[in-house]
């Protein structure tokens, strides 16, 4: 059995900052495979943030909300929880939602809340990649 970590919102969990999900029907085919088990996690919820919550973006190594609150600690805790699950289930791959300050991989918003993308990774994607987990980004 292959265990793959997945951003919970991609499976339809309403865990996004605005209380909505971002369900991807492409995930249905994966869910039906007998040789794959998907392990869902929302790192922001796992880090202790509520839903809905204020939107946040990375600013350097920190993560700030649009109200100026520093939520870096919660984002780091969520990333550690995601890594813990990867280790528990021996996940070699994670399928993560693009552009998120947690799950984004390759491109994230620039911290100005103007929907401007820059190169970079969310806090969880960054940690998982550093620990050797292969990341597939779903935009
Ligand atoms: Fe989805 Fe990840 Fe954002 Fe949670 S932190 S809502 S799983 S993109």
Coordinates of C-alpha atoms in Angstrom, one line a residue, residues 44-127:
X44 CA -3.5 25.3 9.3
X45 CA -6.2 23.6 11.3
X46 CA -3.6 21.1 12.7
X47 CA -1.6 24.1 13.8
X48 CA -4.5 25.4 15.9
X49 CA -6.1 27.9 13.6
X50 CA -9.9 28.2 13.4
X51 CA -12.1 28.0 10.4
X52 CA -13.0 30.4 9.0
X53 CA -9.9 32.5 9.7
X54 CA -8.2 35.6 8.4
X55 CA -6.3 35.1 5.2
X56 CA -2.5 35.0 5.7
X57 CA 0.5 35.2 3.5
X58 CA 4.2 34.5 3.9
X59 CA 6.4 37.5 4.6
X60 CA 9.9 36.2 4.5
X61 CA 10.2 33.4 7.0
X62 CA 7.1 34.6 8.8
X63 CA 3.4 34.3 8.1
X64 CA 1.1 37.3 8.7
X65 CA -2.6 37.7 8.5
X66 CA -4.2 40.6 6.6
X67 CA -4.9 42.1 10.0
X68 CA -1.2 42.1 10.9
X69 CA -1.2 39.1 13.3
X70 CA 1.9 36.9 13.3
X71 CA 0.7 33.3 12.8
X72 CA 4.1 31.8 12.1
X73 CA 4.0 29.5 15.1
X74 CA 0.7 28.0 14.1
X75 CA 1.9 27.5 10.5
X76 CA 5.1 25.8 11.8
X77 CA 3.1 23.5 14.1
X78 CA 0.9 22.5 11.2
X79 CA 3.9 21.7 9.1
X80 CA 5.3 19.6 11.9
X81 CA 2.0 17.7 12.2
X82 CA 2.1 17.1 8.4
X83 CA 5.6 15.7 8.7
X84 CA 4.6 13.6 11.6
X85 CA 1.9 12.0 9.5
X86 CA 4.2 11.4 6.6
X87 CA 6.6 9.6 8.9
X88 CA 3.9 7.6 10.6
X89 CA 2.6 6.3 7.2
X90 CA 5.9 6.3 5.4
X91 CA 4.6 8.7 2.8
X92 CA 7.0 9.4 0.0
X93 CA 4.7 11.8 -1.8
X94 CA 2.3 14.7 -0.8
X95 CA -0.3 16.2 -3.0
X96 CA -0.8 19.8 -1.9
X97 CA -3.0 22.7 -2.8
X98 CA -1.2 25.3 -4.8
X99 CA -0.6 29.0 -3.8
X100 CA -1.4 28.4 -0.1
X101 CA 1.0 29.9 2.5
X102 CA 1.0 26.4 4.0
X103 CA 0.6 24.0 1.1
X104 CA 1.7 26.0 -1.9
X105 CA 4.6 24.7 -3.8
X106 CA 6.7 26.6 -6.4
X107 CA 4.5 29.8 -6.3
X108 CA 2.9 31.6 -3.4
X109 CA 1.4 35.0 -2.8
X110 CA 3.9 37.7 -2.0
X111 CA 2.7 39.0 1.3
X112 CA 0.9 42.1 0.0
X113 CA -2.6 40.6 -0.2
X114 CA -2.8 41.7 -3.8
X115 CA -2.9 38.2 -5.3
X116 CA 0.6 38.7 -6.6
X117 CA 2.4 35.4 -7.0
X118 CA 6.2 35.0 -6.4
X119 CA 8.4 32.0 -6.4
X120 CA 8.3 30.2 -3.1
X121 CA 6.8 27.4 -1.0
X122 CA 4.3 27.4 1.8
X123 CA 5.6 26.5 5.2
X124 CA 4.4 22.9 5.1
X125 CA 5.6 22.3 1.5
X126 CA 9.0 23.7 2.5
X127 CA 9.4 21.4 5.4

